[in-house]
CSV table of C-alpha atoms in Angstrom, one decimal:
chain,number,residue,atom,x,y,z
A,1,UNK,CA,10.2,-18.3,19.3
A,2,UNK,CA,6.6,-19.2,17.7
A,3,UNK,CA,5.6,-17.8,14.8
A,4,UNK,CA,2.8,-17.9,12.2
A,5,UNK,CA,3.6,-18.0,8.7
A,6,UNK,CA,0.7,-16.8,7.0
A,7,UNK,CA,0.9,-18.0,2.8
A,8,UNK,CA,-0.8,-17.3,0.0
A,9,UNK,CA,-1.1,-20.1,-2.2
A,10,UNK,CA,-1.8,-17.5,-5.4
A,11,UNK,CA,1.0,-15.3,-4.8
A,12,UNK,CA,2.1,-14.8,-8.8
A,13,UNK,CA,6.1,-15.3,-8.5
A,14,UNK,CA,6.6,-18.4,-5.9
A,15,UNK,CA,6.1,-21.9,-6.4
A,16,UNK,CA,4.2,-24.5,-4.7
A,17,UNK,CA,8.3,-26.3,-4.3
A,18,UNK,CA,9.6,-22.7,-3.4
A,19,UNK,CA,7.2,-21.7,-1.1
A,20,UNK,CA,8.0,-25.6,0.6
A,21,UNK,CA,11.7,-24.8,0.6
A,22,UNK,CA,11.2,-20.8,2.8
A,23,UNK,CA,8.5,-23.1,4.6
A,24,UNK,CA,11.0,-25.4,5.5
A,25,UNK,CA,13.9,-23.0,6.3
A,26,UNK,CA,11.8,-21.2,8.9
A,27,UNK,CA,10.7,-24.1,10.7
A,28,UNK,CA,14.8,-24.4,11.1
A,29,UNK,CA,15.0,-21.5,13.2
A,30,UNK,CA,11.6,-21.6,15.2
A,31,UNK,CA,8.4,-22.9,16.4
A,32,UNK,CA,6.3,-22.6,13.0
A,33,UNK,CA,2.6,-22.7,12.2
A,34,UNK,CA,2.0,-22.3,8.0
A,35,UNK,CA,-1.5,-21.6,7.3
A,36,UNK,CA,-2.5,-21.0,3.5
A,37,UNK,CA,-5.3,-18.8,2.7
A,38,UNK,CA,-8.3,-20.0,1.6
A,39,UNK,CA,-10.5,-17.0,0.8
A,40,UNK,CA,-10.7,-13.3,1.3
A,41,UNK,CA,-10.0,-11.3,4.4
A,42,UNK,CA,-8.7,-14.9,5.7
A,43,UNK,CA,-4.7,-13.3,6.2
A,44,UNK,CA,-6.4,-10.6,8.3
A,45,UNK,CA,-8.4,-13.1,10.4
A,46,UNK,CA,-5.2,-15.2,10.6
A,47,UNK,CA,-3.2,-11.8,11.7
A,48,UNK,CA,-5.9,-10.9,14.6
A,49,UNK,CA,-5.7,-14.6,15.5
A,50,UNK,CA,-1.7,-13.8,16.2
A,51,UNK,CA,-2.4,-10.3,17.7
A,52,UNK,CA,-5.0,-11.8,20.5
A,53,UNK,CA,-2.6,-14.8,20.9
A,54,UNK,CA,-0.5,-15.0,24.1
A,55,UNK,CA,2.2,-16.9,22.4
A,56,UNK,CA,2.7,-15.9,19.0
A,57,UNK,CA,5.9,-13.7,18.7
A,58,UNK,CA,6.6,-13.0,14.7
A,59,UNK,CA,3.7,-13.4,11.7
A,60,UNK,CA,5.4,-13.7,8.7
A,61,UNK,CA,3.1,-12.7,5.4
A,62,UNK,CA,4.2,-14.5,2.6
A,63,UNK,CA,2.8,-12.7,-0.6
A,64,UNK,CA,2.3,-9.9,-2.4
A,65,UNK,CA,1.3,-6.5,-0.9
A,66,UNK,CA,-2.5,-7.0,-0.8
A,67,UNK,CA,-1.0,-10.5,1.6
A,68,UNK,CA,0.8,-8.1,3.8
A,69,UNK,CA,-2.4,-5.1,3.8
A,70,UNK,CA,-4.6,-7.7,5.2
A,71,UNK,CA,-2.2,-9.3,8.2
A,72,UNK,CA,-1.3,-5.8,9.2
A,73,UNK,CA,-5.2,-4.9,9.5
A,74,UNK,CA,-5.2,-8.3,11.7
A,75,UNK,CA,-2.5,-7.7,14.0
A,76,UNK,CA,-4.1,-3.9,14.6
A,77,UNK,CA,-7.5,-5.0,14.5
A,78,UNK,CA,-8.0,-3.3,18.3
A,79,UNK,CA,-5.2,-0.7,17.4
A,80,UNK,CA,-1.6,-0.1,17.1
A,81,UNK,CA,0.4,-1.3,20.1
A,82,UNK,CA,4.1,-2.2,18.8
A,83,UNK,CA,5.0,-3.4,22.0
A,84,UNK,CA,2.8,-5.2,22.6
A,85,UNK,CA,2.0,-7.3,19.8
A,86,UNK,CA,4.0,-10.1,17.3
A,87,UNK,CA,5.9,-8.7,15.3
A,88,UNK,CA,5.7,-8.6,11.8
A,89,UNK,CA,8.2,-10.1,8.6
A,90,UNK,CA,7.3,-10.3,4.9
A,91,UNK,CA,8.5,-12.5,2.3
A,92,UNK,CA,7.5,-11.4,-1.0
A,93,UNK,CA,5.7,-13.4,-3.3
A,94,UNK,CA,3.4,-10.5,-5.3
A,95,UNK,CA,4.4,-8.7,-8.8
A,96,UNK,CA,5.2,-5.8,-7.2
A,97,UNK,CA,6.2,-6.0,-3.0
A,98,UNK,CA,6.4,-2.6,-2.8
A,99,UNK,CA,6.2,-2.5,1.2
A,100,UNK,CA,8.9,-5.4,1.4
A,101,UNK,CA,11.3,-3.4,-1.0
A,102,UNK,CA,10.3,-0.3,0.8
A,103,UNK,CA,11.7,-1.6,4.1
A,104,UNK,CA,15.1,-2.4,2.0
A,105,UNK,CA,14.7,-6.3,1.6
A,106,UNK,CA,15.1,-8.3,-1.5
A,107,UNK,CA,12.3,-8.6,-3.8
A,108,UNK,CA,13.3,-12.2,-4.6
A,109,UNK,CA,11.4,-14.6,-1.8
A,110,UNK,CA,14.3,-16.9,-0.9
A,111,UNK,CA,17.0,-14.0,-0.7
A,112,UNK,CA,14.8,-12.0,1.9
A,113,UNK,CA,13.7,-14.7,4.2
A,114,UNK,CA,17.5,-15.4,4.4
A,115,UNK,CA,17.5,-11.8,5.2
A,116,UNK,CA,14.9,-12.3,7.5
A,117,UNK,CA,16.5,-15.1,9.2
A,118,UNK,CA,19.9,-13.1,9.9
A,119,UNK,CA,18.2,-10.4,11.1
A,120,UNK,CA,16.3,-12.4,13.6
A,121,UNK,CA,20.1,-13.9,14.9
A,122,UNK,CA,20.8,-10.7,15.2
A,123,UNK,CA,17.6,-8.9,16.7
A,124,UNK,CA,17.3,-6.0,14.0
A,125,UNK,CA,13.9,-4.8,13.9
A,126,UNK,CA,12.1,-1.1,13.4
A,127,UNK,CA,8.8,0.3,14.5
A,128,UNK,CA,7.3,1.6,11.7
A,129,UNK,CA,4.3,4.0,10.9
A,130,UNK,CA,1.4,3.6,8.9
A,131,UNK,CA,-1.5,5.4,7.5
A,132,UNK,CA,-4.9,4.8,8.7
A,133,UNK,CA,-8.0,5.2,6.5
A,134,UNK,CA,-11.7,5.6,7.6
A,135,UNK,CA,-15.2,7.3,6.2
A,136,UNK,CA,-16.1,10.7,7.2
A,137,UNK,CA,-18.5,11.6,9.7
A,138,UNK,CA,-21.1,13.2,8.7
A,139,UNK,CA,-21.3,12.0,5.2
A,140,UNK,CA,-22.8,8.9,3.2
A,141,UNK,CA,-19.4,7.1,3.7
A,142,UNK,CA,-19.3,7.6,7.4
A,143,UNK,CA,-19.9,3.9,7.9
A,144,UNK,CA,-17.5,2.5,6.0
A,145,UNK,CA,-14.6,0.9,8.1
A,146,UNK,CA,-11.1,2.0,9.1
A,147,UNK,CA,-8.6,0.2,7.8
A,148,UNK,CA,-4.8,0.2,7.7
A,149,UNK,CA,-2.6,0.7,4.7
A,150,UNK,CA,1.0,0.2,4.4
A,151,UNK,CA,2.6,2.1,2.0
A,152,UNK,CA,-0.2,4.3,-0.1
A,153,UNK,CA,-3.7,5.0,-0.3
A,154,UNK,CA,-5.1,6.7,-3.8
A,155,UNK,CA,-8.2,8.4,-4.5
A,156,UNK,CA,-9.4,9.3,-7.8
A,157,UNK,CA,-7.4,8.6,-11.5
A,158,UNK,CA,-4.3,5.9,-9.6
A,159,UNK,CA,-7.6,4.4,-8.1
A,160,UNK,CA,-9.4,4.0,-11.3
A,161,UNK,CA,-5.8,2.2,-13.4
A,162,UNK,CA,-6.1,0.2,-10.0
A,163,UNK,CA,-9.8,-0.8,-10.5
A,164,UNK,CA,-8.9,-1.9,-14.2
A,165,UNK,CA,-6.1,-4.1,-13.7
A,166,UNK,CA,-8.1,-5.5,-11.2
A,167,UNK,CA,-10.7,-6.6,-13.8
A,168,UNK,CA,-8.2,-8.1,-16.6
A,169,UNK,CA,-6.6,-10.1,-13.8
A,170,UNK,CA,-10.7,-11.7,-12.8
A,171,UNK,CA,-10.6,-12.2,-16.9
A,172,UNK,CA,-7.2,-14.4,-16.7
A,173,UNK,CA,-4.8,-11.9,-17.6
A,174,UNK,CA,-1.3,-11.9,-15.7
A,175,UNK,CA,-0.6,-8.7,-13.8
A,176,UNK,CA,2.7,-7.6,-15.3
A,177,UNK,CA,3.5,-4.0,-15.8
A,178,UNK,CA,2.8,-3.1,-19.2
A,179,UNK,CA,-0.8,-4.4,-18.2
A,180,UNK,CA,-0.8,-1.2,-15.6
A,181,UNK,CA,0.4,1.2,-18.7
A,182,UNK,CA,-2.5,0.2,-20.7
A,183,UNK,CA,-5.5,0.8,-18.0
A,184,UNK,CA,-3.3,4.1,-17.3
A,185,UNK,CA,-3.8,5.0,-21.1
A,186,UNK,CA,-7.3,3.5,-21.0
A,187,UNK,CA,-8.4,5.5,-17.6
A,188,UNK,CA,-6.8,8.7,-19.3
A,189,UNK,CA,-8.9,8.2,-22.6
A,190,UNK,CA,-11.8,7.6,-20.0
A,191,UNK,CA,-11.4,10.3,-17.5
A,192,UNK,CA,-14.3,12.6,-17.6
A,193,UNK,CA,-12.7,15.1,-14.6
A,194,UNK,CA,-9.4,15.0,-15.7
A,195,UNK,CA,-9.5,18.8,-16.6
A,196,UNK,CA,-12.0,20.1,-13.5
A,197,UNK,CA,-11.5,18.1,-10.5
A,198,UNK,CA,-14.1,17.1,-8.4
A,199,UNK,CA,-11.3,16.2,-5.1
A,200,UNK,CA,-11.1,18.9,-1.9
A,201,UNK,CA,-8.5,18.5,0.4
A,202,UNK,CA,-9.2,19.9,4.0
A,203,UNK,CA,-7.0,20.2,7.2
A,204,UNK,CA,-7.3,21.4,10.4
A,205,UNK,CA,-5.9,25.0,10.4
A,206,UNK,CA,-4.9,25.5,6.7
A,207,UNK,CA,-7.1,26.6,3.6
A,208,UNK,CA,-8.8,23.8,1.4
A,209,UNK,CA,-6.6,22.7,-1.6
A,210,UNK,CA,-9.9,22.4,-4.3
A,211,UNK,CA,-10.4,20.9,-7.5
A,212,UNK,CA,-7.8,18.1,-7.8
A,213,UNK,CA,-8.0,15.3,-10.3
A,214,UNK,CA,-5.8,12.7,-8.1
A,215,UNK,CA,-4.7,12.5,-5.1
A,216,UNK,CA,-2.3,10.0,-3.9
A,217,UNK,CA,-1.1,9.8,-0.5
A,218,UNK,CA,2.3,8.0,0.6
A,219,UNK,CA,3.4,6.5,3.8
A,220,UNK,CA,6.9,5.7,2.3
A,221,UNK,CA,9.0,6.2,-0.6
A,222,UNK,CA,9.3,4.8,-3.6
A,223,UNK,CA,5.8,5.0,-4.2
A,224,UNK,CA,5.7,1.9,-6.8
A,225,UNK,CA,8.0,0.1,-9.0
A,226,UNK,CA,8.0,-0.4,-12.6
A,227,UNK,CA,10.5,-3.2,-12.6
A,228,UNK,CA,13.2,-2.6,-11.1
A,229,UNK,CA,12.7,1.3,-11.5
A,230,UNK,CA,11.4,3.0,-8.5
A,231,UNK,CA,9.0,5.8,-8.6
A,232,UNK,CA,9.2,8.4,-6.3
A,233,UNK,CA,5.5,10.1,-6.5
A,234,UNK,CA,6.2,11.9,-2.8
A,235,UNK,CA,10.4,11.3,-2.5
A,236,UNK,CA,10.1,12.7,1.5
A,237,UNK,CA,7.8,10.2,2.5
A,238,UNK,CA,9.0,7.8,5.3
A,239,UNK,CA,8.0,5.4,7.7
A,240,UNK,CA,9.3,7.5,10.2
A,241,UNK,CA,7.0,10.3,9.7
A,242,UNK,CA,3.7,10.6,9.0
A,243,UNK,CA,1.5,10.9,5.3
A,244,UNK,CA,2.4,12.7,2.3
A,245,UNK,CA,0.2,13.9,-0.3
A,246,UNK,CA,0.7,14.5,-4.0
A,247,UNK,CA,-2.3,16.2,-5.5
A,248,UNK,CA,-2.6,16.9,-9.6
A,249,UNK,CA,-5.5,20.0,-10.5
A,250,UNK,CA,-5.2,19.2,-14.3
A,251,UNK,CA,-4.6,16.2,-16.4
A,252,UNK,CA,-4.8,17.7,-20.1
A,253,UNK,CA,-2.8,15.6,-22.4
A,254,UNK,CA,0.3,18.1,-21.8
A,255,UNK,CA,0.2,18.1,-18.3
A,256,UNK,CA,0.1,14.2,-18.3
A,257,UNK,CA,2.6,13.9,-20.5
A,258,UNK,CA,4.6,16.5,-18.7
A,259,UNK,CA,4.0,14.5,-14.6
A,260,UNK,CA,4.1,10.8,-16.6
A,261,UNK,CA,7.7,11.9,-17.5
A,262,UNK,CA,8.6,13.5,-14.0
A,263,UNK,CA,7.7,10.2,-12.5
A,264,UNK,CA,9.3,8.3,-14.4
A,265,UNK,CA,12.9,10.0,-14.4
A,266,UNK,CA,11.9,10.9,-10.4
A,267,UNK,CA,14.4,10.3,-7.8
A,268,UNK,CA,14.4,10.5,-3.8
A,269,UNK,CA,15.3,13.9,-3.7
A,270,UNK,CA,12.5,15.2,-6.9
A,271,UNK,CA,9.3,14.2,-7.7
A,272,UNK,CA,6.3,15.4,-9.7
A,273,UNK,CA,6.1,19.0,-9.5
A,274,UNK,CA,4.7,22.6,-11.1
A,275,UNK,CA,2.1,24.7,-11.2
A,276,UNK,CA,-1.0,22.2,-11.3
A,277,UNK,CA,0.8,19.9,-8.4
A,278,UNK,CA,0.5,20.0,-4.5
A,279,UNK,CA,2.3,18.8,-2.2
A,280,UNK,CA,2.1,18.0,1.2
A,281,UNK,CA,4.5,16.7,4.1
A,282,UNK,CA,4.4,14.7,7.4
A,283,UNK,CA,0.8,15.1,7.6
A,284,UNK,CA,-1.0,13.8,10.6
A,285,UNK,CA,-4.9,14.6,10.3
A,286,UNK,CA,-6.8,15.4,6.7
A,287,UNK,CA,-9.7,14.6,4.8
A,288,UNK,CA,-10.4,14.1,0.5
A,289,UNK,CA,-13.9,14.9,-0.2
A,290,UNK,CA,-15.3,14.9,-3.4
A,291,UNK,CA,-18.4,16.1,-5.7
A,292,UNK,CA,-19.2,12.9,-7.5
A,293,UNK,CA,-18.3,9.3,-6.1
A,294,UNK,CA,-14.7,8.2,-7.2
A,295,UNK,CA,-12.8,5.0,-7.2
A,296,UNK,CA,-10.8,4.8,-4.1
A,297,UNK,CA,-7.9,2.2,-3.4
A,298,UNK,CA,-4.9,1.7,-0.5
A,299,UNK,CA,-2.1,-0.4,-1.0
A,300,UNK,CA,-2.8,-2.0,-4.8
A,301,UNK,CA,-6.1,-3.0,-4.0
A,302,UNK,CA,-9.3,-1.4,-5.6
A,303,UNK,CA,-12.2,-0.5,-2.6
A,304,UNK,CA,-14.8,0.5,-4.6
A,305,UNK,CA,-16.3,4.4,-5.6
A,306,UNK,CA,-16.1,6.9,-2.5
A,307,UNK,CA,-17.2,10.6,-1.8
A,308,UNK,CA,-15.1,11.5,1.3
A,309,UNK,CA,-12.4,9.5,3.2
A,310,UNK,CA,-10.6,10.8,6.1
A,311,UNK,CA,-6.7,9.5,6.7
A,312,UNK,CA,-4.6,9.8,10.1
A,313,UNK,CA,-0.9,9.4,9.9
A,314,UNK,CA,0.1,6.6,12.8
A,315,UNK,CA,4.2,7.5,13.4
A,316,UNK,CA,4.9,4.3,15.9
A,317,UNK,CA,2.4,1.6,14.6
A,318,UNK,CA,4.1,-1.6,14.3
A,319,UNK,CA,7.3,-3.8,14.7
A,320,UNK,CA,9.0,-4.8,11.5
A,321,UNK,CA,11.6,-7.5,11.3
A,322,UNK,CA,14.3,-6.0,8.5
């Protein structure tokens, strides 16, 4: 077997000598090229570099989630084909690894590439779905590029906590998870919409859901971690289906309070929920516009301010070592 071992040399929880010893440990078990990244967007050249490869059979994304977003936009650079193209493993090396722990595997990097390495002997793998992001014909954001996400997409208030952390890490701060409680506090204080949303949802066939403050939409479940504590912001979401939607109307201090504290005491079968939340299931085709540009993110990293993005969930995307 050859495979590509794509590493991020800034991923916050493994060591130069760690990252050295999983290096080594592959190279045990198969052909291995390890190439660091050296700037932005390089793991998704390095992943369409695999995909239009004739002899590359597994990329393995060592890093944290933003690592894995970008080799996965690689590999389905000219579209999904799971057949058809190397399949993918993840070590995780970020603060989070929400996909990694998502598809079951430890979130410590040298117990899941031994995980990775059994399951190879014994040729476990899944075809997973994913959710695919793109701008909205028709409107000012209908050139902006489609891109793949793994395991959410937000649009709106997550999107704006998102765009903050982002910031303090640029200023040297560490991204730990009482860093994201802060911005949450910070974006809440800041809000301008959070009691008259500006966020429509529309579907083919169904009514428009109007005025949401947030929308977030899942392609799995949990929808983060804080710690070790999952969060379950759409508990039915799978990789076996297609997207799931939480949407809030109203984020007055008692309703926060009131879906803060569902979240965090959520489990897989109960999530947020009430009168001011929508929820959606296994949805294939829909569109978020809004009145006023908001911040807009997909898998933990911030994209920028958006008016309209339309999503399509992919069921059979891609091949997953687990």
């Amino acid at each position: 077997m050859r495979a590509l071992l794509v590493v991020n040399p800034a991923a916050t929880t493994t060591s130069a000598r760690t990252r050295d010893v999983l290096i080594h440990a592959l190279a045990s078990e198969m052909k291995l090229e390890a190439v660091s990244t050296e700037y932005r967007g390089h793991a998704r050249d390095l992943g369409r570099r695999a995909a239009e490869s004739d002899d590359i059979d597994l990329v393995v994304a060592l890093g944290g989630d933003g690592t894995v977003n970008e080799v996965v936009n690689g590999l389905l650079h000219n579209g999904p084909h799971p057949e058809g193209l190397p399949r993918l493993a993840v070590v995780p090396g970020g603060s989070t690894n929400v996909f990694a722990r998502a598809l079951g595997l430890p979130n410590d990097a040298v117990e899941a590439t031994g995980a990775i390495l059994d399951a190879l002997r014994d040729r476990t793998e899944r075809t997973v779905g994913l959710g695919l992001a793109a701008g909205t014909p028709g409107t000012e954001d209908e050139g902006v590029p489609q891109r793949w996400f793994t395991f959410c997409a937000g649009f709106g208030f997550d999107a704006g906590v998102v765009g903050r952390v982002e910031q303090q890490r640029e200023r040297g701060r560490r991204s730990t998870h009482a860093l994201y409680i802060r911005q949450v506090l910070r974006q809440f204080l800041d809000e301008p919409h959070r009691r008259h949303g500006t966020i429509t949802l529309e579907q083919p066939g169904t009514d428009p859901v109007t005025d949401l403050v947030l929308s977030i939409v899942c392609n799995t479940s949990p929808w983060t971690y804080l710690g070790n504590r999952p969060v379950y912001a759409s508990p039915k979401a799978s990789f076996d289906t297609a997207l799931d939607v939480l949407g809030l109307s109203k984020l007055s201090t008692p309703a926060v309070a009131r879906y803060a504290t569902q979240l965090l005491t959520s489990s897989p079968e109960r999530g947020p929920h009430g009168k001011h939340a929508v929820t959606l299931h296994d949805q294939t085709d829909f569109t978020l516009h809004s009145k006023v540009p908001l911040p807009f993110q997909m898998d933990g990293d911030h994209l920028g301010l958006r008016t309209s993005v339309t999503f399509t969930g992919v069921r059979r995307a891609l091949r997953v070592i687990v």
